[in-house]
Amino acid sequence: MTSTQAEIDRSQLGTLSVLAWIGDPSEAHDIPYLLAYTLGDGPKGREAGEAAARGLLEEIGLPIGDVVMDGTRNPATFPVQILLEGDQIALTLPGMNAQCTAPAEWVAAANESGQAYFLFATRAWPEAVPGQPVDAKTLQEFAGDESVLTGSAHCVLAVRRLQQ
């Protein structure tokens, strides 16, 4: 028996990490960005993790490349959601989630705009270990790399908060 849809083994992703930053406010570029990526530490290695990331994005309907999906129109039904509480960001995708601490300028920009630009990179980034700082140059080298950008899913997401 054959199947037309591949089974995605999410365990192959390995560690899913999230990093938040903003552009340069002095250049009127204070967009809050959120980047999800795998460390490439899944049980079958980096290539299997990258393939699992591509499969996950396909499974949830996020195209890889230059299409930017608008998750602000119907945020409750969009497959990717972010919740901001204080300086904590919770990223939720079908069957998985990740968290990170946002810098104060990210929180301010997200509060002002009510949205964030989200990228899910299919290329592993083992150097960006959770809990360790990533300097601006290292971030620019990864997130600004053309192959990373064209190999990522791109979305604009509503920044949601807990109701009070």
Backbone as JSON, one array per atom type, in Angstrom:
{
  "sequence": "MTSTQAEIDRSQLGTLSVLAWIGDPSEAHDIPYLLAYTLGDGPKGREAGEAAARGLLEEIGLPIGDVVMDGTRNPATFPVQILLEGDQIALTLPGMNAQCTAPAEWVAAANESGQAYFLFATRAWPEAVPGQPVDAKTLQEFAGDESVLTGSAHCVLAVRRLQQ",
  "N": [[0.84, -1.17, 0.0], [0.55, 2.21, -0.79], [1.21, 5.64, 0.07], [0.11, 8.97, -0.41], [0.91, 11.04, 1.07], [3.56, 11.96, 3.04], [4.64, 10.63, 6.14], [5.37, 12.6, 8.89], [8.0, 12.64, 11.04], [8.27, 14.11, 13.85], [10.11, 13.98, 15.88], [12.53, 13.91, 14.66], [13.22, 16.5, 14.21], [14.69, 17.42, 16.36], [15.99, 19.65, 18.79], [13.87, 22.37, 19.04], [14.21, 25.74, 18.63], [13.79, 29.21, 19.51], [14.18, 32.6, 18.65], [14.14, 36.03, 19.38], [14.19, 39.33, 18.02], [14.68, 42.79, 17.08], [14.65, 45.03, 14.25], [16.81, 47.79, 13.28], [16.04, 50.53, 15.12], [16.92, 53.17, 14.72], [16.98, 53.42, 12.06], [14.38, 53.47, 11.39], [13.32, 50.91, 11.47], [11.95, 49.06, 13.2], [10.77, 46.51, 13.47], [9.35, 43.73, 15.08], [10.9, 40.63, 15.11], [10.67, 37.07, 14.9], [12.3, 34.09, 15.07], [12.25, 30.71, 14.31], [13.99, 27.67, 14.62], [15.81, 24.63, 14.13], [18.19, 22.83, 16.09], [19.48, 20.84, 14.82], [20.01, 18.49, 16.08], [18.66, 16.11, 16.15], [17.76, 12.55, 16.35], [18.63, 11.29, 13.98], [20.38, 13.05, 12.88], [21.51, 16.16, 11.34], [20.67, 16.52, 8.58], [18.35, 14.93, 8.42], [16.81, 16.28, 10.29], [16.49, 18.76, 9.05], [15.04, 17.96, 6.81], [12.74, 17.06, 8.12], [11.84, 19.5, 9.15], [11.15, 20.85, 6.78], [9.12, 19.12, 5.93], [7.27, 19.4, 8.04], [6.5, 22.11, 7.75], [5.3, 21.99, 5.23], [3.22, 20.22, 5.83], [1.63, 21.74, 7.6], [0.85, 23.74, 5.98], [2.44, 25.96, 5.31], [4.18, 27.79, 3.02], [7.49, 27.46, 1.7], [9.95, 29.82, 1.01], [9.58, 32.8, -0.9], [7.0, 33.7, -0.32], [4.9, 35.47, 1.81], [2.93, 34.69, 4.41], [-0.18, 35.79, 5.76], [-0.98, 35.88, 8.91], [-2.52, 37.45, 10.48], [-5.12, 37.97, 9.81], [-7.01, 35.93, 10.46], [-6.27, 35.02, 13.22], [-6.91, 33.08, 15.19], [-7.32, 30.7, 13.85], [-5.08, 30.29, 12.35], [-2.19, 28.31, 11.63], [0.1, 28.84, 13.1], [0.95, 30.45, 16.06], [1.58, 33.17, 18.29], [2.09, 34.01, 21.65], [2.33, 36.55, 23.95], [3.46, 37.29, 27.09], [4.26, 39.45, 29.5], [7.66, 39.5, 29.24], [7.89, 37.13, 27.99], [7.69, 34.9, 25.31], [5.55, 32.66, 23.77], [5.57, 30.27, 21.35], [3.42, 28.58, 19.25], [2.82, 25.75, 17.35], [1.15, 23.3, 15.31], [1.06, 20.49, 17.32], [3.43, 21.1, 18.65], [5.53, 23.3, 20.62], [7.4, 26.21, 21.58], [9.46, 28.34, 23.6], [10.67, 31.64, 24.41], [12.62, 34.32, 25.8], [11.89, 37.67, 25.34], [13.65, 40.58, 24.25], [13.46, 43.86, 25.76], [13.01, 45.89, 23.85], [11.84, 44.47, 21.77], [9.42, 43.65, 22.9], [8.26, 46.2, 23.29], [8.03, 47.08, 20.58], [6.35, 45.08, 19.57], [4.1, 45.49, 21.16], [3.36, 47.99, 20.23], [2.83, 47.62, 17.44], [1.29, 45.3, 17.37], [1.83, 43.0, 16.04], [4.12, 40.52, 14.65], [6.96, 39.58, 12.7], [7.47, 36.45, 11.48], [9.74, 33.8, 11.02], [10.41, 30.53, 9.95], [13.05, 28.63, 9.88], [14.39, 26.22, 7.71], [16.92, 25.32, 7.63], [19.29, 24.0, 9.8], [20.64, 25.4, 12.84], [23.03, 24.96, 14.67], [24.81, 26.42, 16.22], [23.47, 28.39, 17.64], [22.61, 28.09, 20.54], [20.03, 27.44, 22.86], [19.48, 29.71, 25.55], [21.98, 30.81, 25.49], [23.67, 33.83, 24.65], [23.29, 35.43, 21.46], [25.23, 37.17, 19.29], [24.89, 40.26, 17.4], [26.19, 40.19, 14.9], [26.52, 37.43, 14.35], [23.83, 36.66, 14.29], [22.96, 38.19, 12.08], [24.51, 37.04, 10.06], [23.38, 34.48, 9.91], [20.45, 34.78, 9.8], [20.28, 36.63, 7.76], [21.31, 35.38, 5.59], [21.01, 34.42, 2.25], [20.29, 31.81, 1.43], [19.19, 30.79, 3.76], [17.01, 32.52, 4.08], [15.51, 31.98, 1.7], [14.96, 29.38, 2.17], [13.13, 29.3, 4.19], [9.97, 29.5, 5.93], [7.71, 32.21, 5.87], [5.87, 34.51, 7.79], [3.42, 36.9, 8.86], [2.41, 37.53, 12.02], [-0.22, 37.85, 14.43], [0.28, 39.33, 17.57], [-0.59, 37.87, 20.36], [-2.21, 38.06, 23.57], [-2.7, 37.01, 26.97], [-6.05, 36.98, 28.07], [-7.47, 39.38, 30.22]],
  "CA": [[0.0, 0.0, 0.0], [1.34, 3.44, -0.83], [0.56, 6.83, 0.61], [0.48, 10.17, -1.15], [1.38, 12.04, 2.03], [4.62, 11.4, 3.88], [4.51, 10.76, 7.58], [6.41, 13.48, 9.43], [8.47, 12.23, 12.36], [8.69, 15.37, 14.47], [11.26, 13.76, 16.75], [13.74, 14.14, 13.86], [13.58, 17.93, 14.27], [15.61, 17.7, 17.45], [15.62, 20.79, 19.62], [13.29, 23.52, 18.35], [14.58, 26.95, 19.35], [13.17, 30.45, 19.06], [14.98, 33.78, 18.95], [13.42, 37.27, 19.09], [14.99, 40.54, 17.88], [14.07, 43.81, 16.23], [15.56, 45.73, 13.35], [17.46, 48.98, 13.82], [15.08, 51.62, 15.26], [17.47, 54.43, 14.21], [16.69, 53.42, 10.63], [12.92, 53.29, 11.32], [13.14, 49.5, 11.15], [11.77, 48.44, 14.51], [9.85, 45.39, 13.34], [9.72, 42.59, 15.92], [11.11, 39.38, 14.37], [10.75, 35.85, 15.67], [12.89, 33.06, 14.24], [12.26, 29.35, 14.83], [14.98, 26.86, 13.92], [16.23, 23.43, 14.84], [19.63, 22.76, 16.32], [20.04, 19.77, 14.02], [20.48, 17.47, 17.01], [17.73, 14.99, 16.18], [18.41, 11.25, 16.42], [19.24, 10.89, 12.71], [21.29, 14.08, 12.43], [21.12, 17.45, 10.8], [19.91, 16.42, 7.32], [17.01, 14.41, 8.73], [16.12, 17.37, 10.97], [16.12, 19.76, 8.05], [13.95, 17.37, 6.02], [11.56, 17.06, 8.98], [11.36, 20.88, 9.21], [10.45, 21.11, 5.51], [7.89, 18.33, 5.95], [6.35, 20.03, 8.98], [5.96, 23.32, 7.14], [4.37, 21.55, 4.18], [2.06, 19.61, 6.5], [0.75, 22.76, 8.19], [0.43, 24.67, 4.94], [3.27, 27.16, 5.19], [5.12, 27.64, 1.91], [8.89, 27.84, 1.9], [10.4, 30.71, -0.06], [9.35, 34.24, -0.82], [5.62, 34.03, -0.02], [4.68, 35.84, 3.21], [1.56, 34.39, 4.81], [-0.75, 36.75, 6.69], [-1.66, 35.22, 10.02], [-3.24, 38.43, 11.3], [-6.53, 38.04, 9.41], [-7.75, 34.97, 11.28], [-5.21, 34.46, 14.07], [-7.35, 31.92, 15.97], [-7.29, 29.49, 13.03], [-3.81, 30.18, 11.65], [-1.47, 27.2, 12.26], [1.21, 29.31, 13.95], [0.48, 31.52, 16.93], [2.49, 33.6, 19.35], [1.47, 34.6, 22.83], [3.3, 37.35, 24.7], [3.08, 37.59, 28.47], [5.44, 40.1, 30.04], [8.72, 39.4, 28.24], [7.94, 35.73, 27.56], [6.99, 34.58, 24.06], [5.26, 31.24, 23.54], [5.28, 29.97, 19.95], [2.66, 27.34, 19.14], [2.57, 25.15, 16.04], [0.44, 22.04, 15.56], [1.82, 19.42, 17.93], [4.69, 21.5, 19.29], [5.66, 24.69, 21.02], [8.72, 26.64, 22.07], [9.39, 29.61, 24.31], [11.91, 32.4, 24.57], [12.49, 35.61, 26.45], [12.04, 38.75, 24.37], [14.26, 41.8, 24.76], [12.48, 44.92, 26.04], [12.66, 46.62, 22.62], [10.93, 43.6, 21.02], [8.12, 43.77, 23.57], [7.72, 47.52, 22.97], [7.65, 47.11, 19.17], [5.18, 44.2, 19.41], [2.96, 46.18, 21.78], [2.96, 49.1, 19.37], [2.29, 47.18, 16.16], [0.34, 44.2, 17.54], [2.2, 41.87, 15.19], [5.53, 40.19, 14.54], [7.35, 38.88, 11.48], [7.94, 35.13, 11.89], [10.43, 32.94, 10.06], [10.76, 29.19, 10.4], [14.17, 28.22, 9.03], [14.55, 24.77, 7.54], [18.34, 25.02, 7.85], [19.65, 23.9, 11.22], [21.57, 26.4, 13.34], [23.51, 24.39, 15.93], [25.62, 27.39, 16.99], [22.59, 29.25, 18.44], [22.12, 27.22, 21.61], [19.11, 28.13, 23.78], [20.04, 30.2, 26.8], [23.26, 31.48, 25.24], [23.46, 35.01, 23.82], [23.7, 35.44, 20.05], [25.58, 38.56, 18.97], [24.23, 40.8, 16.2], [26.89, 39.75, 13.68], [26.17, 36.02, 14.14], [22.42, 36.65, 13.88], [22.89, 38.71, 10.71], [25.09, 36.04, 9.15], [22.43, 33.38, 9.71], [19.12, 35.22, 9.37], [20.39, 37.41, 6.53], [21.84, 34.54, 4.52], [19.98, 34.22, 1.22], [19.8, 30.43, 1.42], [18.31, 30.64, 4.92], [15.77, 33.23, 3.78], [14.72, 31.29, 0.69], [14.62, 28.08, 2.72], [12.31, 29.52, 5.38], [8.58, 29.95, 5.81], [7.59, 33.59, 6.35], [4.5, 34.87, 8.17], [3.17, 38.0, 9.78], [1.52, 36.96, 13.03], [-0.77, 38.7, 15.49], [0.84, 39.1, 18.89], [-1.73, 37.66, 21.25], [-1.93, 38.15, 25.0], [-3.72, 36.39, 27.81], [-7.15, 37.9, 28.37], [-7.48, 39.72, 31.64]],
  "C": [[0.89, 1.23, 0.0], [0.51, 4.59, -0.28], [1.01, 8.03, -0.21], [1.0, 11.26, -0.22], [2.39, 11.38, 2.95], [4.28, 11.61, 5.35], [5.67, 11.62, 8.09], [6.75, 13.0, 10.83], [9.06, 13.47, 13.02], [9.88, 15.19, 15.4], [12.57, 13.99, 15.99], [14.16, 15.61, 13.85], [14.68, 18.18, 15.29], [15.1, 18.88, 18.25], [15.1, 21.93, 18.76], [13.57, 24.75, 19.21], [13.92, 28.16, 18.72], [14.03, 31.62, 19.52], [14.21, 35.03, 18.51], [14.41, 38.43, 19.0], [14.19, 41.56, 17.08], [15.14, 44.38, 15.3], [16.12, 46.96, 14.03], [16.47, 50.15, 13.89], [15.59, 52.96, 14.71], [17.25, 54.55, 12.71], [15.21, 53.2, 10.36], [12.57, 51.85, 10.93], [12.99, 48.73, 12.46], [10.71, 47.33, 14.49], [10.29, 44.28, 14.3], [9.77, 41.31, 15.08], [11.15, 38.22, 15.35], [11.21, 34.76, 14.73], [12.83, 31.72, 14.96], [13.25, 28.55, 13.98], [15.26, 25.62, 14.76], [17.75, 23.49, 15.04], [20.28, 21.68, 15.46], [20.54, 18.61, 14.86], [19.5, 16.31, 17.16], [18.46, 13.66, 16.1], [19.08, 10.8, 15.12], [20.08, 12.01, 12.09], [20.64, 15.28, 11.76], [20.27, 17.35, 9.54], [18.5, 15.91, 7.55], [16.18, 15.49, 9.43], [15.65, 18.44, 10.01], [14.98, 19.24, 7.17], [12.66, 17.35, 6.83], [10.98, 18.47, 9.1], [10.59, 21.23, 7.93], [9.12, 20.36, 5.47], [6.84, 18.92, 6.88], [5.7, 21.26, 8.36], [4.97, 22.98, 6.03], [3.08, 21.02, 4.79], [1.09, 20.65, 7.05], [0.38, 23.87, 7.21], [1.2, 25.97, 4.84], [4.28, 26.97, 4.07], [6.52, 28.11, 2.29], [9.29, 28.71, 0.72], [10.0, 32.14, 0.18], [7.9, 34.65, -0.58], [5.51, 34.34, 1.47], [3.21, 35.63, 3.52], [1.09, 35.43, 5.82], [-1.56, 36.02, 7.75], [-2.43, 36.18, 10.89], [-4.73, 38.5, 10.97], [-7.42, 37.16, 10.27], [-6.78, 34.28, 12.24], [-5.63, 33.21, 14.85], [-7.26, 30.62, 15.18], [-5.98, 29.32, 12.26], [-2.96, 29.12, 12.36], [-0.29, 27.6, 13.14], [0.68, 30.48, 14.77], [1.57, 31.88, 17.93], [1.68, 34.29, 20.44], [2.57, 35.31, 23.6], [2.73, 37.64, 26.07], [4.3, 38.14, 29.17], [6.51, 40.12, 28.97], [8.88, 37.97, 27.72], [7.08, 35.51, 26.31], [6.79, 33.07, 24.02], [4.85, 31.1, 22.08], [4.57, 28.63, 19.92], [2.46, 26.98, 17.69], [1.82, 23.85, 16.31], [1.37, 20.96, 16.12], [3.12, 19.81, 18.59], [4.64, 22.96, 19.7], [7.07, 24.95, 21.5], [8.54, 28.0, 22.73], [10.74, 30.3, 24.27], [11.58, 33.69, 25.32], [12.77, 36.68, 25.41], [12.77, 39.93, 25.01], [13.2, 42.9, 24.89], [12.07, 45.66, 24.77], [11.74, 45.79, 21.72], [9.52, 43.72, 21.58], [7.48, 45.11, 23.22], [7.24, 47.59, 21.52], [6.42, 46.24, 18.92], [3.94, 44.82, 20.02], [2.44, 47.29, 20.88], [2.28, 48.63, 18.09], [1.22, 46.08, 16.29], [0.66, 42.99, 16.68], [3.7, 41.67, 15.18], [5.75, 39.45, 13.22], [8.02, 37.57, 11.92], [8.59, 34.41, 10.73], [10.65, 31.58, 10.71], [11.82, 28.69, 9.42], [14.2, 26.7, 8.92], [16.01, 24.37, 7.71], [18.62, 25.03, 9.34], [20.67, 24.98, 11.58], [22.1, 25.93, 14.69], [24.31, 25.36, 16.8], [24.76, 28.25, 17.92], [21.88, 28.41, 19.5], [21.19, 28.01, 22.53], [19.79, 28.51, 25.09], [21.38, 30.89, 26.66], [23.02, 32.7, 24.37], [23.98, 34.81, 22.4], [24.0, 36.89, 19.7], [24.98, 38.95, 17.62], [24.88, 40.31, 14.92], [26.53, 38.3, 13.34], [24.73, 35.89, 13.68], [22.29, 37.11, 12.44], [23.42, 37.71, 9.7], [24.13, 34.9, 8.88], [21.12, 33.88, 9.1], [19.15, 36.04, 8.09], [20.94, 36.63, 5.36], [20.73, 34.22, 3.52], [19.44, 32.8, 1.22], [18.92, 30.14, 2.63], [16.97, 31.3, 4.63], [14.91, 32.49, 2.77], [14.33, 29.89, 1.13], [13.78, 28.17, 3.98], [10.86, 29.77, 4.99], [8.51, 31.32, 6.45], [6.13, 33.89, 6.64], [4.52, 36.18, 8.95], [2.11, 37.48, 10.74], [1.01, 38.02, 13.98], [-0.06, 38.33, 16.79], [-0.34, 39.04, 19.85], [-1.28, 37.73, 22.69], [-3.01, 37.39, 25.76], [-4.81, 37.42, 28.1], [-7.19, 38.14, 29.87], [-8.86, 40.13, 32.07]]
}
